[in-house]
Coordinates of C-alpha atoms in Angstrom, one line a residue:
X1 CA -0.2 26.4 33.1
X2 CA 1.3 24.6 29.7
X3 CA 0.2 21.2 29.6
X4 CA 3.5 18.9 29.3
X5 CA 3.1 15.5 27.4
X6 CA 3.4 12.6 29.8
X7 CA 3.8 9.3 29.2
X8 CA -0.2 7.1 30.7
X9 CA 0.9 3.4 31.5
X10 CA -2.0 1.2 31.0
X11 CA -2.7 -2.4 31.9
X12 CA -5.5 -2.9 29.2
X13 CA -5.2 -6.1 27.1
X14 CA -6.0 -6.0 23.2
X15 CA -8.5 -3.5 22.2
X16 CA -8.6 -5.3 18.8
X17 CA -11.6 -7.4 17.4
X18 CA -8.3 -9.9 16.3
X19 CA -5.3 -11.3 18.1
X20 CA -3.3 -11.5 15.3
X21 CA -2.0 -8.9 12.7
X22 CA -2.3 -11.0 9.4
X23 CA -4.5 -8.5 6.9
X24 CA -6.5 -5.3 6.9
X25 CA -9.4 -6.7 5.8
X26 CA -10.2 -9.2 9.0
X27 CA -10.3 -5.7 11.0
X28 CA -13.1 -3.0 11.5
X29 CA -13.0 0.2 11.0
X30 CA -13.0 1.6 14.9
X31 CA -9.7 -1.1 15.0
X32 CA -7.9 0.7 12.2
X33 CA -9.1 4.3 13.5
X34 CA -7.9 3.1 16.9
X35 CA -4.0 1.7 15.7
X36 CA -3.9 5.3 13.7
X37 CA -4.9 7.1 17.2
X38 CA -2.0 4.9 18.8
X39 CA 0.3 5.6 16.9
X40 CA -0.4 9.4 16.7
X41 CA 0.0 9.1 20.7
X42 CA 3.2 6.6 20.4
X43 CA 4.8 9.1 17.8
X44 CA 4.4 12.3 19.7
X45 CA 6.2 11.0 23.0
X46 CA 8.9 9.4 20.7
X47 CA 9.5 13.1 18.9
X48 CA 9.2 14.5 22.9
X49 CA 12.1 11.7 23.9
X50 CA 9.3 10.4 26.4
X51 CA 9.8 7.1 27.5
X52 CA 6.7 4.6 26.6
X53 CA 8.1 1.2 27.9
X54 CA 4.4 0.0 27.2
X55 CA 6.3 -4.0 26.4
X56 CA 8.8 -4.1 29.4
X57 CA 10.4 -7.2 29.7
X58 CA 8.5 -8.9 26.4
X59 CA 10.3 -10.6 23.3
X60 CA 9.4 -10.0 19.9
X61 CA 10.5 -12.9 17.2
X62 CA 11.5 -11.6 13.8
X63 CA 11.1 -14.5 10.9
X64 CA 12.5 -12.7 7.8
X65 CA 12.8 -15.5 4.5
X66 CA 12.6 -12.3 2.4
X67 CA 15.2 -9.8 2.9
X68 CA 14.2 -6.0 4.6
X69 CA 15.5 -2.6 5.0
X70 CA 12.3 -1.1 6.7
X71 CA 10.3 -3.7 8.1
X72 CA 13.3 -5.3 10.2
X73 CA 14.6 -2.0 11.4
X74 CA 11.5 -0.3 12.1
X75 CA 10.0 -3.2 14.2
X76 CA 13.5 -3.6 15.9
X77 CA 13.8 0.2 16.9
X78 CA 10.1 -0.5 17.7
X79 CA 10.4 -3.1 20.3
X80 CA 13.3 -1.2 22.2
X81 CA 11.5 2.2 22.4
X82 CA 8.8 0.5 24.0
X83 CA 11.0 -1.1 26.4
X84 CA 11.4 -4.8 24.8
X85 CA 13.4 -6.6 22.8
X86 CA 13.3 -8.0 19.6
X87 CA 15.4 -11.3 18.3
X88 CA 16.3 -11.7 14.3
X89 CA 15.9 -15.0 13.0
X90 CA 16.5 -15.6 9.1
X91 CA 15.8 -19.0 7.7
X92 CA 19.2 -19.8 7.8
X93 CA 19.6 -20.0 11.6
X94 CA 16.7 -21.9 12.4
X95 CA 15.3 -25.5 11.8
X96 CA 12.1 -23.8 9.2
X97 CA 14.9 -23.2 6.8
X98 CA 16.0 -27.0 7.1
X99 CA 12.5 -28.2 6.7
X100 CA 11.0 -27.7 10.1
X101 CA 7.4 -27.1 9.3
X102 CA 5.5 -23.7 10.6
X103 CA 3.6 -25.7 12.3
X104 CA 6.5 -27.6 14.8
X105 CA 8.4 -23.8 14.3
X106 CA 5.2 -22.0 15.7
X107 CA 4.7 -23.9 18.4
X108 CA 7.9 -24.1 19.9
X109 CA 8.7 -20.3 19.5
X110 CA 5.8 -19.4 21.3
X111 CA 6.7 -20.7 24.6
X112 CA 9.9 -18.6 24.3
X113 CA 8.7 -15.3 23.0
X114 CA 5.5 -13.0 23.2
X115 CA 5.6 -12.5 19.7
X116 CA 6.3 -12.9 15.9
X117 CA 6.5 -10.6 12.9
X118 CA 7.2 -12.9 9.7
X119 CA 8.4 -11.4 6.6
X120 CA 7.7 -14.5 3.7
X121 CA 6.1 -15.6 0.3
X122 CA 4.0 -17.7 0.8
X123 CA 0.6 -16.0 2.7
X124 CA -0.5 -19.9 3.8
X125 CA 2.7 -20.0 6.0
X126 CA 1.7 -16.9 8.0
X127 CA -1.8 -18.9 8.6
X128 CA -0.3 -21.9 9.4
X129 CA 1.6 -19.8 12.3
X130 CA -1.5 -18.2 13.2
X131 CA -3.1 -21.3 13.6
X132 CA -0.8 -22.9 15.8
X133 CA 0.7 -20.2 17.7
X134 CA -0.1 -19.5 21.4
X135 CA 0.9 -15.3 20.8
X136 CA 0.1 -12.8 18.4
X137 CA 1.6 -13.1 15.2
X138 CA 2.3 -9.8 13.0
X139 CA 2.9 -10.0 9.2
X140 CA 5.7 -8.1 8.1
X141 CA 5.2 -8.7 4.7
X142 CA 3.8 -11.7 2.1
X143 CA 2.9 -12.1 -1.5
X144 CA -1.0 -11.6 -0.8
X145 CA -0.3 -9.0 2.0
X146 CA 1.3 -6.0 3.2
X147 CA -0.9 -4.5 6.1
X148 CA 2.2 -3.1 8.1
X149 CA 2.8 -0.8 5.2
X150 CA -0.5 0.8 4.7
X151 CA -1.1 1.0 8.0
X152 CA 1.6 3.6 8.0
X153 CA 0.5 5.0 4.7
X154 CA -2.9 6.1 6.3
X155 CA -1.3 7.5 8.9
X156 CA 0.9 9.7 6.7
X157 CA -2.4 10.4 4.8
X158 CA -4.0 11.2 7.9
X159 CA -1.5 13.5 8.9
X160 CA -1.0 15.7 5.5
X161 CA -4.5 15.7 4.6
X162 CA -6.4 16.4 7.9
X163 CA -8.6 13.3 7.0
X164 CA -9.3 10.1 5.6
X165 CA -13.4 9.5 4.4
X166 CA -13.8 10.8 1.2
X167 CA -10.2 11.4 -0.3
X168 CA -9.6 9.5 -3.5
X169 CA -6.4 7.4 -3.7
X170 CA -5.3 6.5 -6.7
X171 CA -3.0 3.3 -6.9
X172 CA -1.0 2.6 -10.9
X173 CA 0.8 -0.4 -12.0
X174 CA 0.7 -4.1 -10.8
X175 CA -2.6 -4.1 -8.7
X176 CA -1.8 -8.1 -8.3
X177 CA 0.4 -7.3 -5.6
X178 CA 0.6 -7.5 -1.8
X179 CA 0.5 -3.4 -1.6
X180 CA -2.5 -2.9 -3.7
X181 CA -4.4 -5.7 -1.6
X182 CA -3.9 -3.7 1.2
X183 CA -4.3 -0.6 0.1
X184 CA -7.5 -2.1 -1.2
X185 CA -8.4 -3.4 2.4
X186 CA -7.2 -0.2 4.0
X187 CA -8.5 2.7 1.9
X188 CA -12.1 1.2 2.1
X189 CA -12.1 0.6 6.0
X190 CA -11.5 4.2 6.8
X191 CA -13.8 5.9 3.9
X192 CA -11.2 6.7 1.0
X193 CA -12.3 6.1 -2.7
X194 CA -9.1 4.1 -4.3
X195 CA -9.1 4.0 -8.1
X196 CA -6.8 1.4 -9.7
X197 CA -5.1 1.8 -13.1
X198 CA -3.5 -1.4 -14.4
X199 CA -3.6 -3.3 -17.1
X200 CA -6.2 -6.6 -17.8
X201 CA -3.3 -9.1 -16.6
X202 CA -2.4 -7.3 -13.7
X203 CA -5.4 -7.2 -11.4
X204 CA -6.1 -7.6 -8.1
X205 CA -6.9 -10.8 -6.5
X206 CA -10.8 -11.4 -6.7
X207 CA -11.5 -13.2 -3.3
X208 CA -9.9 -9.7 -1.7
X209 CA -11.5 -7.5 -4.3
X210 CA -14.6 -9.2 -3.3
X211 CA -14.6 -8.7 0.5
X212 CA -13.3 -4.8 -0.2
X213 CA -16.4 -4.3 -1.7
X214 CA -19.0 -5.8 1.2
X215 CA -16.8 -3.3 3.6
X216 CA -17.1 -0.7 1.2
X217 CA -21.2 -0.7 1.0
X218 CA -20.9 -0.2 4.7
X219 CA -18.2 2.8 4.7
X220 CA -19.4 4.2 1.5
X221 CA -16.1 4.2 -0.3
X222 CA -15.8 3.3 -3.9
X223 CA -13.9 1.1 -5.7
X224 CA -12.7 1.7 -9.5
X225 CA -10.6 -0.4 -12.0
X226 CA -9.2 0.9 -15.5
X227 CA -6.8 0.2 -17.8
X228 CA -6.4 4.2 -18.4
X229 CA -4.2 5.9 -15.9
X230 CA -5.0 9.5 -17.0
X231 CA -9.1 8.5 -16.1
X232 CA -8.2 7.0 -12.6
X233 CA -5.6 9.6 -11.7
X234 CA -8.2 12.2 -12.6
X235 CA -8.9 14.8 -9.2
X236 CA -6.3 11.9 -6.9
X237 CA -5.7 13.5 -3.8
X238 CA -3.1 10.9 -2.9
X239 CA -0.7 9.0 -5.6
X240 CA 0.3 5.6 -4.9
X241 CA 3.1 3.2 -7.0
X242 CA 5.2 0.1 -6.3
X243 CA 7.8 -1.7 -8.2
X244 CA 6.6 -3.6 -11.3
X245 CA 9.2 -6.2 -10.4
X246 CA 9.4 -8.0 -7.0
X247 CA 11.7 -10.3 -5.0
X248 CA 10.9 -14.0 -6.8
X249 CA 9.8 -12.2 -10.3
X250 CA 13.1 -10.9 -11.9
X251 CA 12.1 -13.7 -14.7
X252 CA 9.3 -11.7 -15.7
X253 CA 11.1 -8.4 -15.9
X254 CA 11.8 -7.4 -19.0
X255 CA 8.0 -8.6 -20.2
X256 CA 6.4 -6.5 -17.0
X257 CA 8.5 -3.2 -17.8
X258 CA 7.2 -3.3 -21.2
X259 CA 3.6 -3.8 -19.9
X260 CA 3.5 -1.5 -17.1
X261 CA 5.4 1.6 -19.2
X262 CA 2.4 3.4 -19.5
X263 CA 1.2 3.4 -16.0
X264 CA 4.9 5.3 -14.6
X265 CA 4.0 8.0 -12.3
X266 CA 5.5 11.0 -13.8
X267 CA 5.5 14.3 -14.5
X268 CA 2.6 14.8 -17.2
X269 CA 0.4 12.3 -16.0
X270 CA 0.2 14.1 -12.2
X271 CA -1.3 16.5 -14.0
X272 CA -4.1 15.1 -14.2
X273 CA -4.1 14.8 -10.3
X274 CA -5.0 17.6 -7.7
X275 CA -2.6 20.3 -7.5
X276 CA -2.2 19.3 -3.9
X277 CA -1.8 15.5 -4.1
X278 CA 0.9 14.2 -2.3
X279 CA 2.9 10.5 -3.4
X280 CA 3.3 7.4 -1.5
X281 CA 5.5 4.6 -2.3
X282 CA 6.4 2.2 0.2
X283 CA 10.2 1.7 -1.0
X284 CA 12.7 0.7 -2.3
X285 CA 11.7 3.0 -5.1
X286 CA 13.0 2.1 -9.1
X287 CA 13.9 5.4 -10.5
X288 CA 12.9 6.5 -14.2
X289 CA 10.3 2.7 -13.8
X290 CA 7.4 3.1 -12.2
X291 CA 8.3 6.3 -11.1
X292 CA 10.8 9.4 -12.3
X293 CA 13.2 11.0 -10.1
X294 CA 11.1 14.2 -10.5
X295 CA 8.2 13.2 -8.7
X296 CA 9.7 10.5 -6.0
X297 CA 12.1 13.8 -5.2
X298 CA 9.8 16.2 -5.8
X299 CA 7.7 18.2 -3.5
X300 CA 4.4 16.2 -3.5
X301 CA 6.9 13.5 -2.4
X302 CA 5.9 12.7 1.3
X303 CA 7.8 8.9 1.0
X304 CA 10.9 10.1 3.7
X305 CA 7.7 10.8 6.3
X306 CA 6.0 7.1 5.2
X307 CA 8.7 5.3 5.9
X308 CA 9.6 6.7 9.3
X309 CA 5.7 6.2 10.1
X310 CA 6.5 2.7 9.9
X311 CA 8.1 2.6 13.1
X312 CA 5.1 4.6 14.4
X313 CA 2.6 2.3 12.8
X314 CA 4.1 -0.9 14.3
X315 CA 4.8 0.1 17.5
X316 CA 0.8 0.7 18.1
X317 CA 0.3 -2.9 16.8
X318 CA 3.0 -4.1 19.2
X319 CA 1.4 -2.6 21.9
X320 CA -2.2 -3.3 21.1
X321 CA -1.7 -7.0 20.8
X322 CA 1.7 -7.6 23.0
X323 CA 0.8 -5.2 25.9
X324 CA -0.8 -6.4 29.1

């Protein structure tokens, strides 16, 4: 007899080692390995039209101060698939945005909802909700952190290459910012090498760096830094880019496109890759900057299949830490 996919209810509470989603690098390696199974699970009775109403009845609270395409729909869809709802608040229709402080905001919102996904700047006010709130908080996106995203980049790794330990990932451009800190955080939990290419002034934070590396003695991933792209693209099995100019830095702009040139994923320099590497970029993508149309289009492209995995991604970290 075929065996037909069903839907298992459970009643298990968080099978994290954190109640919060607020970096990579705070969980272990079984808690990434177990979101990525979750979400391989939550995807296949999705594409099935199963229904999973795993957060029946519960209310997630979307704080968005930075503006989203991905992160507010996927986490929207996210929350009704599993049976929820989800409630958009920017910081123009509540008190935070007037000078409420997180602290006041958090507590408050907690006794309405049974969780919050923040999209800001600032990584302290995510910690500051943390801190005070009385359910899980989820970041959706700050300057020092983007662990929603990578999440759903190792699970479109996962799924092209087979595997995770012992691919090398290789990231190019701005390694200062919130993507390449979690890539960082993420690559090393689960066993991939990540080489970064940037240039001196564009590094990656040290206090993250440093912690990467203590993970990555246990894992036995290895962490490289160059200035020279062709050296850290050399034998990449995955290919990794983000803007070189984002929200709050258009001032900078013309002085980081002049500075970054070199490191533009193209064409020639994938050469230098494997002939089967596959290219990640977590969107919106700057065409003929810090990547040409050739390659973001092309067929090593998997970014159309990221960007759907956020939904996938999310839903497992809704479930783990918002299911009961």
């Amino acid at each position: 007899m075929q065996n037909v996919l069903k839907w298992e209810p459970t009643n298990d509470t968080n099978q994290l080692s954190q109640s919060h989603f607020l970096t990579l690098g705070s969980f272990t390696t079984n808690d990434i390995h177990y979101l990525l199974d979750e979400a391989s699970k939550l995807k296949k009775y999705q594409k099935e039209g199963i229904p999973h109403p795993y957060l029946k009845g519960k209310v997630l609270a979307m704080l968005f101060e930075k503006s989203s395409t991905r992160t507010r729909v996927s986490f929207e869809v996210g929350m009704l698939q599993l049976g929820g709802n989800a409630m958009f608040l920017s910081s123009n229709d509540i008190q935070l945005g007037r000078g409420e402080s997180p602290t006041d905001t958090s507590k408050v919102l907690s006794r309405y909802v049974d969780g919050m996904m923040i999209r800001t700047y600032g990584h302290e006010i995510l910690e500051e909700f943390a801190d005070q709130a009385s359910v899980p908080i989820i970041n959706g996106l700050t300057d020092l952190h983007h662990p929603a995203q990578v999440l759903a980049d190792l699970l479109t790794i996962k799924e092209k290459k087979g595997n995770l330990k012992g691919l090398k990932l290789c990231y190019l451009g701005d390694a200062s910012n919130n993507m390449c800190h979690s890539l960082i955080e993420g690559a090393v939990l689960v066993g991939t090498n990540i080489s970064i290419a940037c240039p001196d002034n564009y590094q990656p934070d040290k206090l993250i760096l440093e912690n990467a590396r203590k993970i990555a003695k246990k894992t036995g991933a290895v962490i490289q830094i160059g200035t020279s792209p062709q050296e850290m693209i050399t034998n990449a099995d995955v290919v990794v880019t983000d803007v070189w100019t984002s929200m709050g830095q258009e001032e900078e702009m013309e002085e980081r496109l002049a500075t970054l040139a070199p490191y533009q994923v193209n064409k020639a320099l994938c050469k230098h890759a494997k002939h089967d590497f596959i290219f990640l970029h977590c969107l919106p993508a700057h065409r003929e900057e810090e990547v040409t149309a050739e390659i973001l289009d092309g067929p090593h492209s998997v970014v159309l299949d990221e960007a759907e995995n956020r939904l996938h991604a999310q839903k497992a970290v809704l479930k783990a830490l918002m299911g009961s």
